[in-house]
Amino acid sequence: MSKKKQKKTSTSGLSSPSKPSVPPRPHASNKPQYDRAALREDLVLGRFKSFDPDAEAREKQRAAEAAEAAAALAKKRAERLTFTRLITWWASKTIEARKANAPGGKKPQYADIKIPEHWPTPQIPREELQRVKGPRLSRTLYWWLTASKSTPASRTAPSRPPPKYPALQLSPEKPTSLAPLTTTQKAKRARGLYWIAGLGVWAMTSYGAYLYLQYSKAHRIYEQNEREYALGAKSRPEVDTLEVYEGISDRYDAGVRTSERFIGMPLLRRWMLWGLEGDVLEASAGTGRNNPYYNIGRISSITMVDNSPKMLEIAKSDFHKRYPSYGQIAFAAQDASEPISSPSGEGFDRVVQTMGLCSQKSPVDTLRNLERHCKPGGKILLLEHGRSHYAWLNSILDTYVLDHARSWGCFWNRDIGQLLRESGLVVTRISRFHLGTTWLIEASPRPRDAAQVRDETAQPGSLAGDRDCAVKGQPASGAAHATDASESPGGSTAS
């Protein structure tokens, strides 16, 4: 055989047992897999790291926040599980005590619930209780769970957990009372009480001095005016309340909202309108400050009347915003002492007026007209303000009545009790607030037959809720629903 052939056969004989074999390549499982997507992400991240050196720090921060959120979730779940176990144990102990205290011969109330003879007492670590609920509550719960009187005598008390702060030396006995105050602490506490008492006395003294000065000035001006009126030196001025309300209609709500909330007027309005039902007439509706308190589910129809068209337009807009699907509502811009159309022509079940007598030119005629339009057995509800229980406050009201009327269209010194007596209403209840200046009145019409009611009331009107307010001087175009109480002239309410 030639040398070339021998060389060829020697190179091709790899499987010959005489030659050492090549070591096998390691298995694929022993070597990390090639992940093209991960490699691409590393390359892209590396590129962006050259532009944004804080990218790696932000990634670490996001990873730390994710780990923190996961730890918080696990902790919350563990706390819920501990609380559930505690409630279950407490319920079982309560049932067991009721069964034990049940009188003889009586079947237990929870016969189908089986309680083990030796129910294990939950051992909650003291540190966990201190961390979750605080040290004082944790000590109480720990004592209740481990040293309860219901624990059988044969059961050994659990071992005391290790202290959370071993360096602190605690007293072996629990103190029965707080440590006595030192002299410095007593002086500091007394100084604080003196400051509080001093501020209170200063505030009351300042307010009393202010009232005294106002009363003296009011009394002097009032006597001077009365003397000049008696001598004919000057005539009593008149204020057109309609003109005032037309001028302040756009800013009226903003001007009285804060003061009404401060003295609790929304509560009185809600109290007055609580039981409205049937056909309701609201005289002196004003800007609709009673609209939020209507229970329209019990009211058949609402008629709102006011002497100021601008204020009544505001009340109409507010009502439709609050109750867009309620159609049994009518508005009439007229004086409350004129005839008012009702849905049935037989009057109204409830008649309401809020802060209206103070702004009307003839309040007695208005009350009598409201009585004529109220059905027999119906109710007349009034929320008014006027003279007080005290003469010094009435003197202040008398002095500044014209200034207040020019600003708000309200004569706040009228004697509401005298107006009720002159009108002849059957008053069933009177409540007075704010030193007697606020009157909450419930009255009813005098007895009369149904034929007389039909003759006195106006013709029935159509309840067209979307019709515009009637022009002053014309009859109301629709019947009415609930009651409202802002303040307007003539038929308006004033606060």
Coordinates of C-alpha atoms in Angstrom, one line a residue:
M1 CA 0.0 0.0 0.0
S2 CA 1.3 3.4 -0.9
K3 CA 2.1 6.1 1.6
K4 CA -0.8 8.3 0.3
K5 CA -3.3 5.6 0.7
Q6 CA -2.1 4.7 4.2
K7 CA -2.4 8.3 5.3
K8 CA -5.9 8.4 3.9
T9 CA -7.0 5.3 5.8
S10 CA -5.4 6.5 9.0
T11 CA -7.3 9.8 8.9
S12 CA -10.6 8.1 8.1
G13 CA -10.4 5.6 10.9
L14 CA -11.7 7.8 13.7
S15 CA -13.7 5.0 15.2
S16 CA -10.8 2.8 15.8
P17 CA -10.6 1.7 19.4
S18 CA -6.8 2.1 19.5
K19 CA -7.1 5.9 19.1
P20 CA -8.2 8.1 22.0
S21 CA -11.7 9.6 21.5
V22 CA -12.5 13.3 21.5
P23 CA -14.2 14.4 24.8
P24 CA -18.0 15.0 24.4
R25 CA -19.4 18.5 24.3
P26 CA -21.2 19.6 27.4
H27 CA -25.0 19.1 27.5
A28 CA -27.2 22.0 26.5
S29 CA -28.8 22.1 29.9
N30 CA -25.4 22.8 31.6
K31 CA -24.9 26.0 29.6
P32 CA -27.1 29.2 29.6
Q33 CA -29.6 29.3 26.9
Y34 CA -29.2 31.9 24.2
D35 CA -32.0 34.5 24.6
R36 CA -32.1 36.9 21.6
A37 CA -34.8 39.1 23.1
A38 CA -32.9 39.6 26.4
L39 CA -29.7 40.3 24.5
R40 CA -31.4 42.9 22.4
E41 CA -32.8 44.5 25.5
D42 CA -29.4 44.6 27.1
L43 CA -28.0 46.2 23.9
V44 CA -30.7 48.8 23.7
L45 CA -30.3 49.5 27.4
G46 CA -26.6 49.9 27.0
R47 CA -27.1 52.3 24.2
F48 CA -29.4 54.5 26.2
K49 CA -27.2 54.3 29.3
S50 CA -24.6 56.3 27.3
F51 CA -27.2 59.0 26.8
D52 CA -28.9 58.7 30.3
P53 CA -26.5 57.8 33.1
D54 CA -29.4 57.7 35.6
A55 CA -31.3 54.9 33.8
E56 CA -29.7 52.2 35.9
A57 CA -30.5 54.0 39.2
R58 CA -34.1 54.5 38.2
E59 CA -34.4 50.8 37.3
K60 CA -33.1 49.9 40.8
Q61 CA -35.5 52.3 42.4
R62 CA -38.4 50.9 40.5
A63 CA -37.4 47.4 41.5
A64 CA -37.1 48.5 45.2
E65 CA -40.6 50.1 45.1
A66 CA -42.1 47.0 43.6
A67 CA -40.5 44.8 46.3
E68 CA -41.7 47.3 49.0
A69 CA -45.3 47.2 47.6
A70 CA -45.3 43.4 47.6
A71 CA -44.0 43.3 51.2
A72 CA -46.7 45.8 52.3
L73 CA -49.4 43.7 50.6
A74 CA -48.2 40.5 52.3
K75 CA -48.1 42.3 55.6
K76 CA -51.7 43.6 55.2
R77 CA -52.9 40.1 54.3
A78 CA -51.2 38.7 57.4
E79 CA -52.9 41.3 59.6
R80 CA -56.3 40.6 58.1
L81 CA -55.8 36.9 58.8
T82 CA -54.8 37.6 62.4
F83 CA -57.9 39.7 62.9
T84 CA -60.2 37.1 61.4
R85 CA -58.8 34.4 63.7
L86 CA -59.2 36.7 66.7
I87 CA -62.9 37.4 65.9
T88 CA -63.6 33.7 65.3
W89 CA -62.1 32.8 68.6
W90 CA -64.0 35.6 70.4
A91 CA -67.3 34.5 68.9
S92 CA -66.8 30.9 69.8
K93 CA -66.0 31.9 73.4
T94 CA -69.1 34.0 73.6
I95 CA -71.3 31.2 72.3
E96 CA -69.7 28.8 74.8
A97 CA -70.3 31.2 77.7
R98 CA -74.0 31.5 76.7
K99 CA -74.4 27.8 76.6
A100 CA -72.8 27.4 80.0
N101 CA -75.0 30.1 81.6
A102 CA -78.3 28.8 80.0
P103 CA -81.0 27.9 82.5
G104 CA -81.6 24.2 83.1
G105 CA -84.1 22.4 80.9
K106 CA -83.8 25.0 78.1
K107 CA -82.4 24.0 74.8
P108 CA -79.4 25.9 73.7
Q109 CA -79.9 28.6 71.1
Y110 CA -77.0 27.4 68.9
A111 CA -77.4 23.6 69.2
D112 CA -75.8 22.9 65.8
I113 CA -72.5 24.7 66.6
K114 CA -70.0 22.3 68.1
I115 CA -67.3 23.9 70.3
P116 CA -64.2 21.8 71.3
E117 CA -63.7 21.2 75.0
H118 CA -60.2 22.8 74.9
W119 CA -60.3 25.6 72.4
P120 CA -56.7 26.8 71.8
T121 CA -56.0 30.3 73.0
P122 CA -54.5 32.3 70.1
Q123 CA -50.9 33.3 70.9
I124 CA -50.3 36.6 69.3
P125 CA -46.8 38.0 69.8
R126 CA -46.7 41.0 71.9
E127 CA -44.4 42.8 69.5
E128 CA -46.9 42.3 66.7
L129 CA -49.7 43.8 68.8
Q130 CA -47.6 46.7 69.9
R131 CA -46.6 47.4 66.3
V132 CA -50.2 47.2 64.9
K133 CA -52.3 48.7 67.7
G134 CA -50.0 50.6 69.9
P135 CA -48.5 49.8 73.4
R136 CA -51.5 50.5 75.6
L137 CA -54.0 48.6 73.6
S138 CA -51.6 45.8 73.0
R139 CA -51.0 45.3 76.7
T140 CA -54.8 45.2 77.3
L141 CA -55.4 42.6 74.5
Y142 CA -52.4 40.5 75.5
W143 CA -53.7 40.4 79.1
W144 CA -57.2 39.6 77.9
L145 CA -56.1 36.8 75.6
T146 CA -53.7 35.1 78.0
A147 CA -55.1 35.8 81.5
S148 CA -58.8 35.5 80.9
K149 CA -61.0 34.2 83.7
S150 CA -62.6 31.6 81.4
T151 CA -59.2 29.8 81.1
P152 CA -59.4 26.4 82.8
A153 CA -57.3 26.2 86.0
S154 CA -55.5 23.1 84.7
R155 CA -54.1 25.0 81.8
T156 CA -50.7 26.6 82.4
A157 CA -50.2 30.2 81.7
P158 CA -48.2 31.0 78.6
S159 CA -44.6 32.0 79.0
R160 CA -44.0 35.8 79.0
P161 CA -42.7 36.9 75.7
P162 CA -39.2 38.5 75.6
P163 CA -39.2 42.3 76.2
K164 CA -39.0 44.5 73.1
Y165 CA -36.5 46.8 74.8
P166 CA -34.3 44.6 77.1
A167 CA -32.1 47.6 78.1
L168 CA -35.1 49.3 79.9
Q169 CA -35.7 48.3 83.5
L170 CA -39.5 48.1 84.0
S171 CA -41.2 48.1 87.3
P172 CA -42.5 44.6 88.2
E173 CA -45.8 46.1 89.4
K174 CA -48.2 48.0 87.2
P175 CA -48.7 51.6 88.5
T176 CA -52.2 52.1 89.8
S177 CA -52.3 55.8 89.0
L178 CA -50.4 58.5 87.2
A179 CA -47.3 60.0 88.7
P180 CA -48.0 63.2 90.6
L181 CA -47.3 66.4 88.8
T182 CA -44.3 68.4 89.7
T183 CA -44.4 72.0 90.8
T184 CA -43.3 73.2 87.4
Q185 CA -45.9 71.1 85.6
K186 CA -48.6 72.4 87.9
A187 CA -47.6 76.0 87.3
K188 CA -47.5 75.5 83.6
R189 CA -51.0 74.0 83.6
A190 CA -52.4 76.8 85.7
R191 CA -50.8 79.4 83.4
G192 CA -52.6 77.8 80.4
L193 CA -55.9 77.9 82.2
Y194 CA -55.4 81.5 83.1
W195 CA -54.7 82.4 79.5
I196 CA -57.9 80.6 78.3
A197 CA -60.1 82.2 81.0
G198 CA -58.6 85.6 80.2
L199 CA -59.2 85.4 76.5
G200 CA -62.8 84.3 77.2
V201 CA -63.4 87.3 79.5
W202 CA -61.8 89.7 77.0
A203 CA -64.0 88.4 74.2
M204 CA -67.2 88.7 76.3
T205 CA -66.3 92.1 77.5
S206 CA -65.6 93.4 74.0
Y207 CA -68.8 92.0 72.7
G208 CA -70.8 93.5 75.6
A209 CA -69.2 96.9 75.1
Y210 CA -70.0 96.8 71.4
L211 CA -73.7 96.0 72.1
Y212 CA -73.9 98.7 74.7
L213 CA -72.5 101.3 72.4
Q214 CA -74.8 100.3 69.6
Y215 CA -77.8 100.4 72.0
S216 CA -76.9 103.9 73.3
K217 CA -76.5 105.2 69.8
A218 CA -79.7 103.6 68.6
H219 CA -81.7 104.8 71.5
R220 CA -80.5 108.4 71.0
I221 CA -81.2 108.4 67.3
Y222 CA -84.6 106.8 67.8
E223 CA -85.7 109.4 70.3
Q224 CA -84.5 112.3 68.1
N225 CA -86.4 110.9 65.1
E226 CA -89.6 110.4 67.0
R227 CA -89.4 113.9 68.4
E228 CA -88.9 115.4 64.9
Y229 CA -91.8 113.3 63.5
A230 CA -94.1 114.5 66.2
L231 CA -93.2 118.1 65.6
G232 CA -93.6 117.8 61.9
A233 CA -90.0 118.7 61.2
K234 CA -89.7 115.7 58.8
S235 CA -91.8 113.0 57.3
R236 CA -91.2 109.3 57.7
P237 CA -89.3 108.0 54.6
E238 CA -90.7 105.2 52.4
V239 CA -88.7 102.4 50.7
D240 CA -89.8 100.7 47.5
T241 CA -88.9 97.1 48.3
L242 CA -89.7 95.9 44.8
E243 CA -87.1 98.3 43.4
V244 CA -84.5 97.1 46.0
Y245 CA -85.1 93.4 45.2
E246 CA -84.9 93.9 41.5
G247 CA -81.5 95.6 42.0
I248 CA -80.0 93.0 44.3
S249 CA -81.5 89.8 42.7
D250 CA -78.3 88.7 41.1
R251 CA -76.2 89.0 44.3
Y252 CA -78.9 88.2 46.9
D253 CA -78.0 84.6 47.4
A254 CA -74.3 85.3 47.8
G255 CA -75.1 88.0 50.4
V256 CA -77.3 86.0 52.7
R257 CA -75.8 82.5 52.3
T258 CA -73.1 82.8 54.9
S259 CA -75.2 84.5 57.5
E260 CA -78.0 82.0 57.2
R261 CA -75.7 79.1 57.6
F262 CA -74.2 80.7 60.7
I263 CA -77.5 81.2 62.5
G264 CA -78.9 77.8 61.4
M265 CA -81.6 78.9 58.9
P266 CA -81.2 75.9 56.6
L267 CA -82.2 73.6 59.5
L268 CA -85.3 75.7 60.2
R269 CA -86.3 75.7 56.5
R270 CA -85.9 71.9 56.4
W271 CA -87.9 71.5 59.6
M272 CA -90.7 73.7 58.3
L273 CA -91.0 71.9 54.9
W274 CA -90.6 68.4 56.3
G275 CA -94.2 67.2 55.9
L276 CA -95.4 69.0 52.8
E277 CA -97.9 67.1 50.7
G278 CA -100.7 67.7 48.3
D279 CA -101.0 71.0 46.4
V280 CA -98.5 73.5 47.8
L281 CA -98.4 77.3 47.5
E282 CA -95.2 79.1 48.3
A283 CA -95.7 82.9 48.7
S284 CA -92.7 85.2 48.6
A285 CA -90.6 82.5 46.9
G286 CA -87.8 84.9 46.1
T287 CA -84.7 83.2 44.6
G288 CA -85.8 79.7 45.6
R289 CA -83.9 79.2 48.8
N290 CA -86.4 76.5 49.9
N291 CA -85.9 74.5 46.7
P292 CA -83.3 72.0 48.2
Y293 CA -85.8 70.9 51.0
Y294 CA -88.8 69.8 48.9
N295 CA -89.9 66.2 49.0
I296 CA -91.4 66.2 45.6
G297 CA -92.4 62.5 45.9
R298 CA -95.2 63.5 48.2
I299 CA -96.2 66.8 46.6
S300 CA -98.9 66.9 43.9
S301 CA -98.2 70.4 42.6
I302 CA -96.2 73.5 43.5
T303 CA -97.1 77.1 42.8
M304 CA -94.5 79.8 43.5
V305 CA -95.5 83.4 43.7
D306 CA -93.3 86.4 44.1
N307 CA -93.5 90.1 43.4
S308 CA -90.1 90.4 41.8
P309 CA -89.9 88.8 38.3
K310 CA -86.1 88.7 38.3
M311 CA -85.9 86.8 41.6
L312 CA -88.7 84.4 40.5
E313 CA -86.8 83.7 37.3
I314 CA -83.8 82.7 39.4
A315 CA -86.0 80.4 41.5
K316 CA -87.4 78.8 38.4
S317 CA -84.0 78.1 36.9
D318 CA -82.8 76.6 40.2
F319 CA -85.9 74.4 40.6
H320 CA -85.6 72.9 37.1
K321 CA -81.9 72.2 37.7
R322 CA -82.7 70.3 40.9
Y323 CA -85.8 68.5 39.7
P324 CA -85.6 68.3 35.9
S325 CA -88.3 65.6 35.6
Y326 CA -90.9 67.3 37.8
G327 CA -93.5 69.0 35.7
Q328 CA -96.2 70.0 38.2
I329 CA -94.8 73.4 38.9
A330 CA -96.0 76.9 38.0
F331 CA -94.6 80.4 38.7
A332 CA -96.5 83.7 39.0
A333 CA -94.9 87.1 39.3
Q334 CA -97.5 88.9 41.4
D335 CA -98.2 90.2 44.9
A336 CA -99.1 87.6 47.5
S337 CA -102.1 89.6 48.5
E338 CA -103.8 89.2 45.1
P339 CA -105.9 86.2 43.9
I340 CA -103.8 83.1 43.1
S341 CA -104.7 80.3 40.7
S342 CA -104.7 76.8 42.1
P343 CA -104.7 73.5 40.2
S344 CA -108.2 72.5 41.3
G345 CA -109.8 75.8 41.9
E346 CA -110.5 74.8 45.5
G347 CA -107.3 76.1 47.2
F348 CA -104.1 74.5 48.4
D349 CA -103.4 71.9 51.0
R350 CA -100.3 73.6 52.3
V351 CA -99.3 77.3 52.2
V352 CA -95.8 78.3 53.0
Q353 CA -94.0 81.7 53.3
T354 CA -90.5 82.4 54.4
M355 CA -89.2 85.8 55.4
G356 CA -92.0 87.6 53.5
L357 CA -94.0 89.7 56.0
C358 CA -91.0 92.0 56.5
S359 CA -91.0 93.1 52.9
Q360 CA -94.7 93.4 52.0
K361 CA -96.6 96.7 52.0
S362 CA -99.7 95.2 53.5
P363 CA -98.7 92.1 55.5
V364 CA -102.1 91.7 57.2
D365 CA -103.9 91.6 53.8
T366 CA -101.3 89.0 52.6
L367 CA -102.0 86.7 55.6
R368 CA -105.7 86.9 55.0
N369 CA -105.3 86.2 51.3
L370 CA -103.1 83.1 52.2
E371 CA -105.9 82.0 54.5
R372 CA -108.5 82.3 51.8
H373 CA -106.4 80.1 49.4
C374 CA -105.8 77.4 52.0
K375 CA -108.3 74.4 52.1
P376 CA -110.2 73.7 55.2
G377 CA -108.1 71.4 57.3
G378 CA -104.9 72.6 55.6
K379 CA -101.9 74.2 57.2
I380 CA -100.2 77.6 56.8
L381 CA -96.5 77.5 57.7
L382 CA -94.6 80.8 58.2
L383 CA -90.9 81.4 58.9
E384 CA -90.5 85.1 59.6
H385 CA -88.3 87.6 61.5
G386 CA -89.3 90.6 63.5
R387 CA -89.2 92.1 66.9
S388 CA -87.3 90.5 69.8
H389 CA -88.1 89.5 73.4
Y390 CA -85.8 92.3 74.6
A391 CA -86.4 96.1 74.4
W392 CA -82.7 97.0 73.9
L393 CA -82.5 94.8 70.8
N394 CA -85.8 96.2 69.5
S395 CA -84.4 99.7 69.9
I396 CA -81.4 98.8 67.7
L397 CA -83.8 97.3 65.1
D398 CA -85.9 100.4 65.1
T399 CA -82.9 102.7 64.6
Y400 CA -81.3 100.9 61.7
V401 CA -84.5 99.6 60.0
L402 CA -84.3 102.2 57.2
D403 CA -80.7 101.5 56.4
H404 CA -81.4 97.7 56.3
A405 CA -84.5 98.2 54.2
R406 CA -82.6 100.4 51.6
S407 CA -79.9 97.6 51.4
W408 CA -82.0 94.4 51.5
G409 CA -85.7 95.5 51.2
C410 CA -86.5 94.2 54.6
F411 CA -88.2 96.0 57.5
W412 CA -86.9 93.8 60.3
N413 CA -88.7 95.5 63.2
R414 CA -92.2 94.4 62.5
D415 CA -94.3 92.9 65.3
I416 CA -95.1 89.5 63.9
G417 CA -97.4 88.6 66.8
Q418 CA -99.5 91.7 66.3
L419 CA -99.8 90.9 62.6
L420 CA -101.1 87.4 63.4
R421 CA -103.7 88.8 65.8
E422 CA -105.0 91.3 63.2
S423 CA -105.2 88.7 60.5
G424 CA -107.4 86.3 62.5
L425 CA -105.4 83.2 61.7
V426 CA -105.9 80.2 64.0
V427 CA -102.4 79.8 65.3
T428 CA -101.6 76.4 66.7
R429 CA -97.8 76.6 67.4
I430 CA -95.2 79.4 67.7
S431 CA -91.5 78.8 68.2
R432 CA -89.0 81.7 68.5
F433 CA -85.2 81.7 68.0
H434 CA -82.3 84.1 67.9
L435 CA -83.3 86.2 71.0
G436 CA -86.9 86.1 69.8
T437 CA -86.3 87.7 66.4
T438 CA -87.0 84.5 64.3
W439 CA -90.6 83.2 64.3
L440 CA -91.6 79.7 63.3
I441 CA -95.4 79.6 63.0
E442 CA -97.9 76.9 62.2
A443 CA -101.5 78.1 61.7
S444 CA -104.7 77.0 60.1
P445 CA -107.6 78.8 58.4
R446 CA -110.8 79.6 60.2
P447 CA -113.7 77.1 59.6
R448 CA -115.8 77.8 56.5
D449 CA -117.8 75.7 54.1
A450 CA -116.5 74.4 50.7
A451 CA -118.7 76.7 48.6
Q452 CA -117.2 79.7 50.3
V453 CA -113.7 78.4 49.5
R454 CA -114.6 78.1 45.8
D455 CA -115.9 81.6 45.7
E456 CA -112.8 83.0 47.4
T457 CA -110.1 81.2 45.4
A458 CA -109.2 81.9 41.9
Q459 CA -110.1 79.8 38.8
P460 CA -108.1 76.6 38.3
G461 CA -104.9 77.1 36.3
S462 CA -103.0 74.8 33.9
L463 CA -99.8 73.3 35.4
A464 CA -97.5 74.1 32.6
G465 CA -94.1 73.8 34.2
D466 CA -92.1 75.3 31.3
R467 CA -94.2 78.4 30.9
D468 CA -92.6 81.7 31.7
C469 CA -93.3 83.7 34.8
A470 CA -96.5 85.7 34.6
V471 CA -96.1 89.5 34.2
K472 CA -96.9 91.5 37.2
G473 CA -100.5 92.5 37.3
Q474 CA -101.7 89.6 35.3
P475 CA -103.2 86.4 36.8
A476 CA -100.8 83.5 37.4
S477 CA -100.5 81.2 34.4
G478 CA -100.1 77.9 36.2
A479 CA -100.8 76.2 39.4
A480 CA -98.1 75.6 42.0
H481 CA -96.0 73.2 43.8
A482 CA -93.7 73.3 46.8
T483 CA -92.7 76.3 48.8
D484 CA -89.6 78.5 48.6
A485 CA -88.2 81.1 50.9
S486 CA -85.9 83.8 49.7
E487 CA -86.8 87.4 50.3
S488 CA -88.4 89.7 47.8
P489 CA -90.6 92.7 47.9
G490 CA -94.3 92.6 48.1
G491 CA -94.4 88.8 47.8
S492 CA -90.7 88.3 48.3
T493 CA -88.9 87.0 51.3
A494 CA -86.2 88.9 52.9
S495 CA -83.6 87.8 55.3

